[in-house]
CSV table of C-alpha atoms in Angstrom, one decimal:
chain,number,residue,atom,x,y,z
F,1,MET,CA,0.0,0.1,0.0
F,2,THR,CA,1.3,3.4,-1.0
F,3,PRO,CA,2.3,5.6,2.1
F,4,ALA,CA,-0.2,8.3,2.9
F,5,ALA,CA,2.5,10.9,2.5
F,6,ALA,CA,2.9,9.8,-1.2
F,7,LEU,CA,-0.7,10.3,-2.1
F,8,PRO,CA,-2.6,13.4,-3.2
F,9,THR,CA,-4.9,15.1,-0.7
F,10,VAL,CA,-8.6,14.3,-1.5
F,11,LEU,CA,-10.5,17.6,-1.4
F,12,VAL,CA,-14.0,16.5,-0.2
F,13,THR,CA,-16.5,19.0,-1.7
F,14,ARG,CA,-19.8,17.5,0.0
F,15,PRO,CA,-21.7,19.9,2.3
F,16,GLN,CA,-21.3,19.6,5.9
F,17,PRO,CA,-21.5,17.5,7.9
F,18,GLN,CA,-21.0,14.8,5.3
F,19,ALA,CA,-17.7,16.4,4.3
F,20,ASP,CA,-16.2,15.9,7.8
F,21,ASP,CA,-17.5,12.3,7.9
F,22,TRP,CA,-15.9,11.6,4.6
F,23,VAL,CA,-12.6,13.1,5.6
F,24,ALA,CA,-12.5,11.0,8.9
F,25,ARG,CA,-13.3,7.9,6.9
F,26,LEU,CA,-10.7,8.5,4.2
F,27,GLN,CA,-8.0,9.3,6.9
F,28,ALA,CA,-8.8,6.1,8.7
F,29,LEU,CA,-7.9,4.2,5.5
F,30,GLY,CA,-4.6,6.2,5.3
F,31,ALA,CA,-5.8,8.6,2.6
F,32,PRO,CA,-4.9,12.3,3.2
F,33,ALA,CA,-8.2,14.3,3.0
F,34,GLN,CA,-9.4,17.8,3.6
F,35,ALA,CA,-13.0,19.2,3.8
F,36,LEU,CA,-13.4,21.9,1.2
F,37,PRO,CA,-17.3,22.1,0.9
F,38,LEU,CA,-18.6,23.6,-2.3
F,39,MET,CA,-22.2,23.4,-1.3
F,40,ARG,CA,-24.3,24.6,1.7
F,41,ILE,CA,-27.6,23.0,2.6
F,42,VAL,CA,-30.2,25.6,3.6
F,43,ARG,CA,-33.5,24.5,5.3
F,44,ARG,CA,-36.6,25.8,3.4
F,45,GLU,CA,-39.1,28.0,5.0
F,46,GLY,CA,-42.3,26.2,5.9
F,47,PHE,CA,-40.8,22.9,5.7
F,48,ASP,CA,-41.5,22.0,9.4
F,49,ALA,CA,-45.2,22.1,9.0
F,50,ALA,CA,-45.0,20.1,5.8
F,51,VAL,CA,-42.9,17.3,7.4
F,52,ARG,CA,-45.3,17.2,10.4
F,53,ALA,CA,-48.1,16.6,8.0
F,54,ALA,CA,-46.1,13.9,6.1
F,55,TRP,CA,-45.4,12.0,9.3
F,56,SER,CA,-49.1,12.1,10.3
F,57,ASP,CA,-50.0,9.9,7.4
F,58,LEU,CA,-46.8,8.1,6.8
F,59,ALA,CA,-48.2,4.6,7.1
F,60,ARG,CA,-50.3,5.1,4.0
F,61,HIS,CA,-47.3,5.5,1.8
F,62,ARG,CA,-45.7,2.5,0.1
F,63,LEU,CA,-42.5,4.4,-0.4
F,64,VAL,CA,-40.8,7.5,1.0
F,65,MET,CA,-37.7,8.2,-1.1
F,66,PHE,CA,-34.7,10.1,0.3
F,67,VAL,CA,-32.5,11.6,-2.3
F,68,SER,CA,-29.6,12.3,0.1
F,69,PRO,CA,-28.4,12.1,3.8
F,70,ASN,CA,-29.5,15.7,4.1
F,71,ALA,CA,-33.0,14.8,3.1
F,72,VAL,CA,-33.0,12.1,5.9
F,73,LEU,CA,-31.7,14.5,8.5
F,74,ALA,CA,-34.3,17.2,7.5
F,75,PHE,CA,-37.2,14.8,7.6
F,76,PHE,CA,-36.4,13.0,10.8
F,77,ALA,CA,-35.8,16.4,12.5
F,78,GLY,CA,-39.5,16.8,12.4
F,79,ARG,CA,-40.4,13.3,13.6
F,80,PRO,CA,-43.1,13.5,16.3
F,81,GLU,CA,-41.8,12.2,19.7
F,82,GLY,CA,-42.2,8.4,19.9
F,83,ALA,CA,-43.1,7.9,16.3
F,84,ALA,CA,-41.7,4.8,14.7
F,85,TRP,CA,-41.1,4.0,11.0
F,86,PRO,CA,-44.1,2.1,9.7
F,87,ALA,CA,-43.1,-1.5,8.9
F,88,GLN,CA,-45.1,-1.5,5.5
F,89,THR,CA,-43.5,1.7,4.3
F,90,LEU,CA,-40.3,1.4,2.3
F,91,ALA,CA,-37.6,4.0,2.9
F,92,GLY,CA,-35.9,4.6,-0.4
F,93,ALA,CA,-32.2,5.4,-0.7
F,94,THR,CA,-29.8,5.5,-3.7
F,95,GLY,CA,-26.5,5.1,-2.0
F,96,PRO,CA,-24.5,4.0,1.1
F,97,GLY,CA,-24.5,7.5,2.8
F,98,THR,CA,-28.4,7.8,2.7
F,99,ILE,CA,-28.6,4.2,3.9
F,100,ALA,CA,-26.4,4.9,6.8
F,101,ALA,CA,-28.3,8.0,7.7
F,102,LEU,CA,-31.6,6.0,7.7
F,103,ARG,CA,-30.1,3.3,9.9
F,104,ALA,CA,-28.8,6.0,12.3
F,105,GLN,CA,-32.4,7.2,12.6
F,106,GLY,CA,-33.6,3.9,13.7
F,107,VAL,CA,-35.1,2.6,10.3
F,108,ASP,CA,-34.9,-1.2,10.2
F,109,ALA,CA,-32.7,-2.6,7.4
F,110,ARG,CA,-35.7,-4.6,6.1
F,111,SER,CA,-37.6,-1.4,5.5
F,112,ILE,CA,-34.9,0.2,3.3
F,113,ALA,CA,-35.1,-0.2,-0.4
F,114,ALA,CA,-31.6,0.5,-2.1
F,115,PRO,CA,-29.3,-0.8,-4.7
F,116,PRO,CA,-27.0,-3.6,-3.5
F,117,GLU,CA,-23.6,-2.9,-2.1
F,118,ASP,CA,-22.0,-4.2,-5.3
F,119,ALA,CA,-24.2,-2.2,-7.7
F,120,ALA,CA,-22.5,-0.6,-10.6
F,121,SER,CA,-24.0,2.6,-9.8
F,122,PHE,CA,-25.9,4.4,-7.1
F,123,ASP,CA,-28.7,6.4,-8.5
F,124,ALA,CA,-32.5,6.4,-9.0
F,125,GLU,CA,-32.3,4.1,-12.1
F,126,SER,CA,-30.3,1.5,-10.1
F,127,LEU,CA,-32.7,1.8,-7.1
F,128,TRP,CA,-35.7,1.2,-9.5
F,129,ARG,CA,-34.0,-1.7,-11.2
F,130,HIS,CA,-32.8,-3.5,-8.1
F,131,ALA,CA,-35.4,-2.8,-5.5
F,132,LEU,CA,-38.7,-1.2,-6.9
F,133,ALA,CA,-39.4,-2.3,-10.4
F,134,GLY,CA,-40.8,-5.8,-9.3
F,135,LEU,CA,-43.5,-4.2,-7.0
F,136,ASP,CA,-47.1,-3.4,-7.9
F,137,TRP,CA,-47.4,0.4,-7.8
F,138,THR,CA,-51.0,0.7,-8.9
F,139,GLN,CA,-52.8,3.3,-6.9
F,140,ARG,CA,-50.0,3.2,-4.2
F,141,GLN,CA,-48.7,6.5,-2.5
F,142,ALA,CA,-45.1,7.5,-2.8
F,143,LEU,CA,-43.3,10.6,-1.4
F,144,ILE,CA,-40.0,11.9,-2.6
F,145,VAL,CA,-38.0,14.0,0.1
F,146,ARG,CA,-35.6,16.1,-1.9
F,147,GLY,CA,-33.9,19.4,-2.5
F,148,GLU,CA,-35.6,22.4,-3.9
F,149,ASP,CA,-34.7,21.1,-7.3
F,150,GLY,CA,-33.6,17.8,-8.6
F,151,ARG,CA,-34.1,15.0,-11.2
F,152,ASP,CA,-37.7,13.9,-11.8
F,153,TRP,CA,-36.7,10.5,-13.3
F,154,LEU,CA,-38.0,8.3,-10.4
F,155,ALA,CA,-41.1,10.3,-9.9
F,156,THR,CA,-42.0,10.0,-13.6
F,157,THR,CA,-41.2,6.3,-13.5
F,158,LEU,CA,-43.4,5.6,-10.5
F,159,ARG,CA,-46.3,7.5,-12.0
F,160,GLN,CA,-46.0,5.5,-15.3
F,161,ALA,CA,-46.3,2.4,-13.1
F,162,GLY,CA,-49.5,3.7,-11.6
F,163,ALA,CA,-48.4,5.4,-8.4
F,164,HIS,CA,-49.5,8.6,-6.9
F,165,VAL,CA,-46.4,10.6,-6.3
F,166,ASP,CA,-45.7,13.7,-4.1
F,167,ALA,CA,-42.7,15.7,-3.6
F,168,LEU,CA,-41.5,17.3,-0.3
F,169,ALA,CA,-38.7,20.0,-0.7
F,170,ALA,CA,-36.8,19.7,2.5
F,171,TYR,CA,-33.8,22.1,1.7
F,172,ALA,CA,-32.2,24.2,-0.9
F,173,ARG,CA,-28.7,23.9,-2.1
F,174,ALA,CA,-26.7,27.0,-2.0
F,175,GLU,CA,-23.2,28.2,-2.9
F,176,PRO,CA,-20.6,28.6,-0.2
F,177,ALA,CA,-20.6,31.9,1.6
F,178,TRP,CA,-17.0,32.3,0.2
F,179,SER,CA,-15.2,33.7,3.2
F,180,ALA,CA,-11.7,35.0,3.0
F,181,ALA,CA,-10.6,31.6,4.5
F,182,ASP,CA,-12.5,29.8,1.6
F,183,CYS,CA,-10.8,31.8,-1.1
F,184,ALA,CA,-7.4,31.3,0.6
F,185,ALA,CA,-8.0,27.6,0.7
F,186,LEU,CA,-8.8,27.6,-3.1
F,187,ALA,CA,-5.6,29.8,-3.8
F,188,ALA,CA,-3.5,27.2,-1.9
F,189,VAL,CA,-5.0,24.4,-4.0
F,190,GLY,CA,-4.2,26.3,-7.2
F,191,ARG,CA,-0.6,26.7,-6.2
F,192,ASP,CA,0.0,23.0,-6.1
F,193,PRO,CA,-2.6,21.2,-8.3
F,194,ALA,CA,-0.7,17.9,-8.5
F,195,ALA,CA,-0.8,17.5,-4.8
F,196,GLN,CA,-4.6,17.4,-4.6
F,197,VAL,CA,-7.5,15.5,-6.1
F,198,TRP,CA,-11.1,16.8,-6.3
F,199,LEU,CA,-13.9,14.4,-5.0
F,200,PHE,CA,-17.0,15.7,-6.6
F,201,SER,CA,-20.3,14.0,-5.6
F,202,SER,CA,-22.6,16.7,-7.3
F,203,SER,CA,-22.4,18.6,-10.5
F,204,GLN,CA,-23.7,21.7,-8.7
F,205,CYS,CA,-20.4,21.7,-6.6
F,206,ILE,CA,-18.5,21.9,-9.9
F,207,ALA,CA,-20.8,24.9,-11.0
F,208,HIS,CA,-20.3,26.6,-7.7
F,209,LEU,CA,-16.5,26.2,-7.9
F,210,LEU,CA,-16.5,27.7,-11.3
F,211,ARG,CA,-18.2,30.8,-9.9
F,212,ALA,CA,-15.9,31.2,-6.9
F,213,PRO,CA,-14.5,34.7,-6.4
F,214,VAL,CA,-11.0,34.0,-7.4
F,215,ASP,CA,-8.7,35.3,-10.2
F,216,ALA,CA,-8.6,33.8,-13.7
F,217,ALA,CA,-5.1,32.2,-13.1
F,218,THR,CA,-6.4,30.5,-9.9
F,219,LEU,CA,-9.4,29.2,-11.6
F,220,ALA,CA,-7.3,27.7,-14.5
F,221,ALA,CA,-5.1,26.1,-12.0
F,222,LEU,CA,-8.0,24.6,-10.2
F,223,ARG,CA,-9.1,22.8,-13.4
F,224,GLN,CA,-5.6,21.2,-13.5
F,225,VAL,CA,-6.5,19.4,-10.3
F,226,PRO,CA,-7.5,15.7,-11.1
F,227,VAL,CA,-11.1,14.8,-10.5
F,228,LEU,CA,-12.7,11.7,-9.0
F,229,ALA,CA,-16.5,11.9,-9.8
F,230,THR,CA,-19.0,9.7,-8.1
F,231,HIS,CA,-21.3,9.3,-11.0
F,232,ALA,CA,-21.0,9.2,-14.8
F,233,ARG,CA,-23.1,12.3,-15.1
F,234,ILE,CA,-20.8,14.3,-12.7
F,235,ALA,CA,-17.8,13.0,-14.8
F,236,GLU,CA,-19.3,14.4,-17.9
F,237,THR,CA,-20.0,17.7,-16.2
F,238,ALA,CA,-16.4,18.0,-15.0
F,239,ARG,CA,-15.0,17.2,-18.6
F,240,ALA,CA,-17.3,19.7,-20.1
F,241,ALA,CA,-16.1,22.2,-17.6
F,242,GLY,CA,-12.6,21.8,-18.7
F,243,PHE,CA,-11.0,19.7,-15.9
F,244,VAL,CA,-8.0,17.9,-17.5
F,245,SER,CA,-8.2,14.5,-15.7
F,246,VAL,CA,-11.5,13.0,-14.7
F,247,VAL,CA,-12.0,9.5,-13.3
F,248,PRO,CA,-15.4,8.0,-12.2
F,249,VAL,CA,-15.3,6.2,-8.9
F,250,ARG,CA,-18.0,4.6,-6.7
F,251,PRO,CA,-19.0,6.8,-3.7
F,252,ASP,CA,-17.0,4.5,-1.3
F,253,PRO,CA,-14.0,5.6,0.8
F,254,LEU,CA,-12.1,2.4,0.1
F,255,GLU,CA,-12.7,2.7,-3.7
F,256,VAL,CA,-11.6,6.4,-3.5
F,257,ARG,CA,-8.3,5.2,-1.7
F,258,GLN,CA,-7.8,2.5,-4.3
F,259,ALA,CA,-8.3,5.2,-7.1
F,260,LEU,CA,-5.5,7.2,-5.4
F,261,GLU,CA,-3.3,4.3,-5.4
F,262,ARG,CA,-3.9,3.7,-9.2
F,263,SER,CA,-3.2,7.3,-9.9
F,264,GLN,CA,0.3,6.9,-8.5
F,265,GLU,CA,1.2,3.8,-10.5
F,266,PRO,CA,3.9,4.5,-13.3
F,267,ARG,CA,2.3,4.9,-16.7
F,268,ALA,CA,3.3,2.3,-19.3
């Protein structure tokens, strides 16, 4: 195994608190890592009343789909005291982070619908294919807990299968506040691009980075930093944005560590 000192530092761009959690997990595997969030999660006004209403009739839903760990945290923050997850209601998740967030809230593993650990991808299509497509959705109720905007693929697919689908916007995604410390951190990355690796788990993080209040030379240098992208769509966004080296990787700390190892192997 390559010594940690010889590996580039993984710049974890997820919002907090997920960024710090990923840094800790990567460091535990011997991978240098630094939290550099490129997205803030902002609670939406009026959400508390909406989530209380959702909890009041949760049992009539066949599925409540959570698009991210932040969706889980926001929804369960409004859980009435003593309320348990209904056994007949599936909690949908697309990836390991959301599964872990549901388990931390006490949702039984048997109630979680998700792609298997060895799935080729962690997204709505994989969730549908592996866990939902074989169920009867005729006249069944489904709720999607998501950000203020997002993909509608699963909602459309469930409706085509006969389900009644509602969406609950739990939060909005916002750019970083761009403090002086944030800009200094970006400038430091730009001074030594080869010593870092971006870990992008959202295309929005890429868009936010490209709007950062830094000079053109720094922005050009930031595009020289190699990219690990946790989904093919994110990888396409990074390439289109001009990042010079983009490698897809599953959203798993061990696989990120292994990708760092491969990046240090001599080229033939």
